[in-house]
PDB file of C-alpha atoms in Angstrom:
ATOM      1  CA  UNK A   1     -73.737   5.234 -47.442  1.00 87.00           C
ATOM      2  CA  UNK A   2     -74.455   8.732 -46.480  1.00 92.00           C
ATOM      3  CA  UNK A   3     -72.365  11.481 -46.089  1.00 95.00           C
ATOM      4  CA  UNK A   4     -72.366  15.082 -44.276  1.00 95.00           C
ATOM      5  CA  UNK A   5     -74.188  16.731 -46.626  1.00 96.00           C
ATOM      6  CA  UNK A   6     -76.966  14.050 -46.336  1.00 97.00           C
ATOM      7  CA  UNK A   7     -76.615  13.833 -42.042  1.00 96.00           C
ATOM      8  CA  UNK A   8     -76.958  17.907 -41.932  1.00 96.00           C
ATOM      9  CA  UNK A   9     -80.007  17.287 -44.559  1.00 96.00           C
ATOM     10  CA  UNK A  10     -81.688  14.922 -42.072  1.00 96.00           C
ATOM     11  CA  UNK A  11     -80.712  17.305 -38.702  1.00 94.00           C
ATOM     12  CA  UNK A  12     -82.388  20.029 -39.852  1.00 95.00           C
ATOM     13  CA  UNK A  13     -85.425  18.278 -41.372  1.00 95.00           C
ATOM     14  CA  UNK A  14     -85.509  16.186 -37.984  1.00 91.00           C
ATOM     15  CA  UNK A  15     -85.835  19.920 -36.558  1.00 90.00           C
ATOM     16  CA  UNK A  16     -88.546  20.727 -39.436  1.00 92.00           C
ATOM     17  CA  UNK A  17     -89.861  18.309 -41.470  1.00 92.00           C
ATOM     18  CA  UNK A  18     -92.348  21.144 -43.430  1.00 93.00           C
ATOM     19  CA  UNK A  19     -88.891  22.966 -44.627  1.00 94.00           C
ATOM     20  CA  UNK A  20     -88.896  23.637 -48.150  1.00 94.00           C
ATOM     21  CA  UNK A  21     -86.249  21.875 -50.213  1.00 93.00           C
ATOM     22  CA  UNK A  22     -85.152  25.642 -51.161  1.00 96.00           C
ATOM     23  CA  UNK A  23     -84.843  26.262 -47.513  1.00 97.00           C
ATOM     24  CA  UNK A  24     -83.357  23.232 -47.088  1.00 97.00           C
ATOM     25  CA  UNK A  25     -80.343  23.929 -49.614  1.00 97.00           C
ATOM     26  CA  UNK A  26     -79.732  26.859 -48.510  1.00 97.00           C
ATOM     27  CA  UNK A  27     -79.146  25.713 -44.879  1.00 96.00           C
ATOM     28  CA  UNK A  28     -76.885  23.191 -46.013  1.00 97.00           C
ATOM     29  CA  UNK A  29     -75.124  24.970 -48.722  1.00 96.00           C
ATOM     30  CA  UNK A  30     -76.521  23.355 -51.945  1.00 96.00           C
ATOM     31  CA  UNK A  31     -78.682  24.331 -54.648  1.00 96.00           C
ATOM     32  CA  UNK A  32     -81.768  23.204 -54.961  1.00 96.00           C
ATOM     33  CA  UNK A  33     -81.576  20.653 -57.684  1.00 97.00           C
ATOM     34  CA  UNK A  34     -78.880  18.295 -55.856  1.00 97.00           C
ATOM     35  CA  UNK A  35     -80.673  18.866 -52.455  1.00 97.00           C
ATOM     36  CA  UNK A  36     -83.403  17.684 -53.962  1.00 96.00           C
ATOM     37  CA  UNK A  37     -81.701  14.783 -55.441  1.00 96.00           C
ATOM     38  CA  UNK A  38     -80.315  14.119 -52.302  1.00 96.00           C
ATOM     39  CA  UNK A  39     -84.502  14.460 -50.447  1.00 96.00           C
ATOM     40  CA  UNK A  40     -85.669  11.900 -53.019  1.00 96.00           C
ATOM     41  CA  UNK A  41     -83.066   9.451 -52.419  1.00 97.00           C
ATOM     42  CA  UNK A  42     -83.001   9.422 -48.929  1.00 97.00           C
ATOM     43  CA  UNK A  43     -86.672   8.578 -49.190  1.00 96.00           C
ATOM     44  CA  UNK A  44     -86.187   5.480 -51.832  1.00 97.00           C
ATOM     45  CA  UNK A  45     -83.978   3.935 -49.495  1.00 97.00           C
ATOM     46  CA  UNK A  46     -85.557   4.059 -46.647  1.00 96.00           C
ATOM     47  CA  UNK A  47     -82.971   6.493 -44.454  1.00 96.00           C
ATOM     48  CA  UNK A  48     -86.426   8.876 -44.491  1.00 96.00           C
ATOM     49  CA  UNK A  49     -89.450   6.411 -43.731  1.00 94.00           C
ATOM     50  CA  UNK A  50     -92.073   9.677 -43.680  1.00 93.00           C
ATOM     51  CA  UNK A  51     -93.253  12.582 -42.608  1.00 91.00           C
ATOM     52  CA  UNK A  52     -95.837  13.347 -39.781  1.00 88.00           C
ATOM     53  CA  UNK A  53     -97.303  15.486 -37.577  1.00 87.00           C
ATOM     54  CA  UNK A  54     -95.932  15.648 -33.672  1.00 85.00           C
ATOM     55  CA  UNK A  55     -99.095  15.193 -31.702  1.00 89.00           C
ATOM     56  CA  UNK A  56     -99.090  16.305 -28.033  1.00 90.00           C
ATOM     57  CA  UNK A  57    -100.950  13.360 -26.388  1.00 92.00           C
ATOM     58  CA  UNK A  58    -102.174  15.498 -23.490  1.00 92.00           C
ATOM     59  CA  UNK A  59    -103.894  18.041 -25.587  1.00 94.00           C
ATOM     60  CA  UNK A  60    -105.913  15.887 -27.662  1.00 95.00           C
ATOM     61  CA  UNK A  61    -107.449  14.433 -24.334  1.00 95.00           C
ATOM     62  CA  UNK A  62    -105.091  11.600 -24.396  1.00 95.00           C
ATOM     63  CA  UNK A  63    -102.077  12.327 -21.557  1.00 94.00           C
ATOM     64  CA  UNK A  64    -101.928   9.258 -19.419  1.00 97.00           C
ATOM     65  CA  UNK A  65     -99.006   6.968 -20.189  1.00 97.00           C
ATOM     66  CA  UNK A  66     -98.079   3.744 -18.909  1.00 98.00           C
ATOM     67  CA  UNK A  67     -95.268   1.091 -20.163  1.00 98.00           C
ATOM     68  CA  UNK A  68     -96.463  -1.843 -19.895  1.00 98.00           C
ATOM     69  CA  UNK A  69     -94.194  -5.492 -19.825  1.00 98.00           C
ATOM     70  CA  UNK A  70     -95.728  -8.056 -21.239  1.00 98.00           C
ATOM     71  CA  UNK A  71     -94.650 -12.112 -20.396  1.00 97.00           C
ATOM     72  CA  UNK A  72     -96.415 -14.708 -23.044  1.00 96.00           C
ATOM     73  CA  UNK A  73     -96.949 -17.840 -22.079  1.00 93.00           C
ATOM     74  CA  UNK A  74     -95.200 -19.939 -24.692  1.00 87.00           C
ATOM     75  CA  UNK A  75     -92.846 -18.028 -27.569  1.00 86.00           C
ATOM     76  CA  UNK A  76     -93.877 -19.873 -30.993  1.00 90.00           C
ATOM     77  CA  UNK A  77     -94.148 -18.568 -34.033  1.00 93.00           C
ATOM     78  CA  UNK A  78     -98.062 -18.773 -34.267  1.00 92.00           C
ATOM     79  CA  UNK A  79     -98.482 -17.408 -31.087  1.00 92.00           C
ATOM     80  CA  UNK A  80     -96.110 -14.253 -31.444  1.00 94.00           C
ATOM     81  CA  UNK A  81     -97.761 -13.239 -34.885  1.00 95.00           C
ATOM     82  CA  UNK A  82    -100.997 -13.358 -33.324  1.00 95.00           C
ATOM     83  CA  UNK A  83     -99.939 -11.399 -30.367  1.00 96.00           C
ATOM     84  CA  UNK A  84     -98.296  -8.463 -32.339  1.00 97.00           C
ATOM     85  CA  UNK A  85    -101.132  -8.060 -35.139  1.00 97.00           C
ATOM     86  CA  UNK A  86    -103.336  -7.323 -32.074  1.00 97.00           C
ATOM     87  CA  UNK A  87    -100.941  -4.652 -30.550  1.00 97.00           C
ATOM     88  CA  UNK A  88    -100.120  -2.762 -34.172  1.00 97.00           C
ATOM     89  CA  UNK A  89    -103.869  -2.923 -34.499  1.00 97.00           C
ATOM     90  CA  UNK A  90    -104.685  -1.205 -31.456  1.00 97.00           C
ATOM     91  CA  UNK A  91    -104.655   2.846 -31.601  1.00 95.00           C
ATOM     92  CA  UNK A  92    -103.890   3.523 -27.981  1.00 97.00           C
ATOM     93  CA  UNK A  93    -100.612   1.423 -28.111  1.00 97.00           C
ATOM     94  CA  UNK A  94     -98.054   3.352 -29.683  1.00 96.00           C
ATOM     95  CA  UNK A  95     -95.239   1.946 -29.397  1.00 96.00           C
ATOM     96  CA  UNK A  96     -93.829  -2.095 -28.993  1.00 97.00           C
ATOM     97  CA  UNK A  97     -90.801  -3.684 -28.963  1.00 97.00           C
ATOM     98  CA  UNK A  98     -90.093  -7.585 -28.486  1.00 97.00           C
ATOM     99  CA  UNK A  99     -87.611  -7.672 -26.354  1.00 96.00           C
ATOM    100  CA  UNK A 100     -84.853 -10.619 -25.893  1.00 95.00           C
ATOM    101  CA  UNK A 101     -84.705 -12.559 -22.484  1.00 90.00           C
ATOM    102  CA  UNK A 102     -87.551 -11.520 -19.725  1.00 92.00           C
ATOM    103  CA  UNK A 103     -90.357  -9.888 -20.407  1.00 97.00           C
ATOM    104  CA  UNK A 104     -90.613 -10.993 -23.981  1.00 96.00           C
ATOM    105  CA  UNK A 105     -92.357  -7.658 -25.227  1.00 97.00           C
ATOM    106  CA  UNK A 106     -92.297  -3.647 -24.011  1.00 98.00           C
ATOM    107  CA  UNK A 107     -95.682  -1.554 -24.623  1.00 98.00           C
ATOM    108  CA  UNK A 108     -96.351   2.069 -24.306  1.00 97.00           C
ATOM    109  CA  UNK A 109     -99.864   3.141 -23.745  1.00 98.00           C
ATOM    110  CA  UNK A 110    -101.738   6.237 -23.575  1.00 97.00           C
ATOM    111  CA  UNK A 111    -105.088   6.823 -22.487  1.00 97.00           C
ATOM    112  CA  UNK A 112    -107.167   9.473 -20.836  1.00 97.00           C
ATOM    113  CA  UNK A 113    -106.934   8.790 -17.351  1.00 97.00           C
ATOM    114  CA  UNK A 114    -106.497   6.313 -14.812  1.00 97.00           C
ATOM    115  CA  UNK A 115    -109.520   4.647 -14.913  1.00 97.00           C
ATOM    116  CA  UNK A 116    -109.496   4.698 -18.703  1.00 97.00           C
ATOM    117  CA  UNK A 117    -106.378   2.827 -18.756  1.00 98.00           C
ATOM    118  CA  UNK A 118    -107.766   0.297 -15.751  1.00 98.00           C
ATOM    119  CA  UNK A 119    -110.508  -0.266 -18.444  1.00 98.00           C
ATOM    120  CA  UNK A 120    -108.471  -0.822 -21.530  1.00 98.00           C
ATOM    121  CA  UNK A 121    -106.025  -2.913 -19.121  1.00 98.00           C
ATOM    122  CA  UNK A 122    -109.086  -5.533 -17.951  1.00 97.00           C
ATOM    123  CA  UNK A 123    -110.456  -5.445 -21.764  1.00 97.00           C
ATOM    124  CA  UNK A 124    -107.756  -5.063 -23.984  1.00 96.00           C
ATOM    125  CA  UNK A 125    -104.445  -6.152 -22.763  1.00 97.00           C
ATOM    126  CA  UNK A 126    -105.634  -8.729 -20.807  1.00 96.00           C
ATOM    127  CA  UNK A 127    -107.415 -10.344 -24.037  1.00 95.00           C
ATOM    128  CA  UNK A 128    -104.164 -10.312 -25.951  1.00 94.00           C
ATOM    129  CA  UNK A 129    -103.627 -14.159 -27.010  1.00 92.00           C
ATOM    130  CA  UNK A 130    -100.604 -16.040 -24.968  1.00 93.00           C
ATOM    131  CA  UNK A 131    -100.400 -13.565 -22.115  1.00 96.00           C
ATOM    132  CA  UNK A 132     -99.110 -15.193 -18.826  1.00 96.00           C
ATOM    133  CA  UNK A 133     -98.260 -11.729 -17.332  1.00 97.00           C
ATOM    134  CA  UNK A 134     -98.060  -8.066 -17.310  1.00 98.00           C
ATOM    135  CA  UNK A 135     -96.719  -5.930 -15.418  1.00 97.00           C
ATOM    136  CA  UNK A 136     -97.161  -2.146 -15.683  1.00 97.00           C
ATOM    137  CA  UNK A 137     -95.319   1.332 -14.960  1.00 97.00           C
ATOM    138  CA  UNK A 138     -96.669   4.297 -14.720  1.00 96.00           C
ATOM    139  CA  UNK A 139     -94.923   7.388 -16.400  1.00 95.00           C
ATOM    140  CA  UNK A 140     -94.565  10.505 -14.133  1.00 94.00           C
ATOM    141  CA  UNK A 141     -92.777  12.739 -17.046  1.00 92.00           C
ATOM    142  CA  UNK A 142     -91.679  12.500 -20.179  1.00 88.00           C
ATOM    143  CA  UNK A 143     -88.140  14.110 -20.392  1.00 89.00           C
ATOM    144  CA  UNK A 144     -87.192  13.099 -24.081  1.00 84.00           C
ATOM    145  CA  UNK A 145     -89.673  11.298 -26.728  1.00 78.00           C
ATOM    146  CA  UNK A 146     -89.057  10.986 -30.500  1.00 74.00           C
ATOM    147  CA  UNK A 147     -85.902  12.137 -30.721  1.00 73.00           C
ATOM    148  CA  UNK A 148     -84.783   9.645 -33.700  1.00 74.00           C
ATOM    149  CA  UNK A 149     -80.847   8.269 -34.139  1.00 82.00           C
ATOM    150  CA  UNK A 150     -78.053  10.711 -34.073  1.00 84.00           C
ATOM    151  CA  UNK A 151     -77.079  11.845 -37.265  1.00 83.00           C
TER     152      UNK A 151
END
């Protein structure tokens, strides 16, 4: 169970995951030692899965997005394993969820541009095993990404 001390320790490195653990501690009134304590075992559990840089999509060439709905054809077991090895293989999806009821999975995609996207739509998605339909949305603006649970 975590406490205070351990939600301010994951607000502010939310904010700045580079903070030092003596920066850390100091900005939520420990020492270093028992911060640090504190770092490490939020990591071996899990609470902290990593740290990583926050890429801007757009200015690495990449700032079309589209969600995509995706309807399989039959929901087995063999089928669905299949189906999501292919997506968490594939770079330009970056993020899925299986969804309950109708449609049975949500993807985001980025790519360059339209046509880009047309092209990974006819070659990629399309070729994903059990597909009966997709359906996609285009996003105009991103107003909140990444912003991780409330704590």
């Amino acid at each position: 169970m975590i406490d205070h001390i351990d939600r301010s320790i994951l607000r502010h490195l939310r904010e700045d995951g580079r903070m030092t653990a003596t920066a850390l501690a100091a900005k939520v009134g420990l020492t270093v030692a028992p911060c640090h304590r504190r770092l490490r075992e939020l990591e071996a559990t899990g609470v902290i899965r990593g740290y990583r840089a926050d890429i801007d999509s757009a200015a690495v060439g990449l700032g079309f997005e589209a969600i995509v709905f995706v309807t399989l054809r039959q929901v087995d077991r063999a089928t669905m394993e299949i189906f999501e090895n292919r997506v968490a293989e594939n770079p330009n999806i970056v993020e899925a969820q299986r969804l309950f009821g109708e449609p049975d999975y949500l993807l985001k995609v980025i790519a360059e541009d339209l046509p880009a996207y047309q092209r990974f739509y006819d070659a990629e998605l399309t070729s994903l095993p059990g597909v009966e339909r997709l359906t996609s949305t285009l996003v105009m603006k991103n107003l909140k990404a990444n912003a991780g649970p409330p704590v």
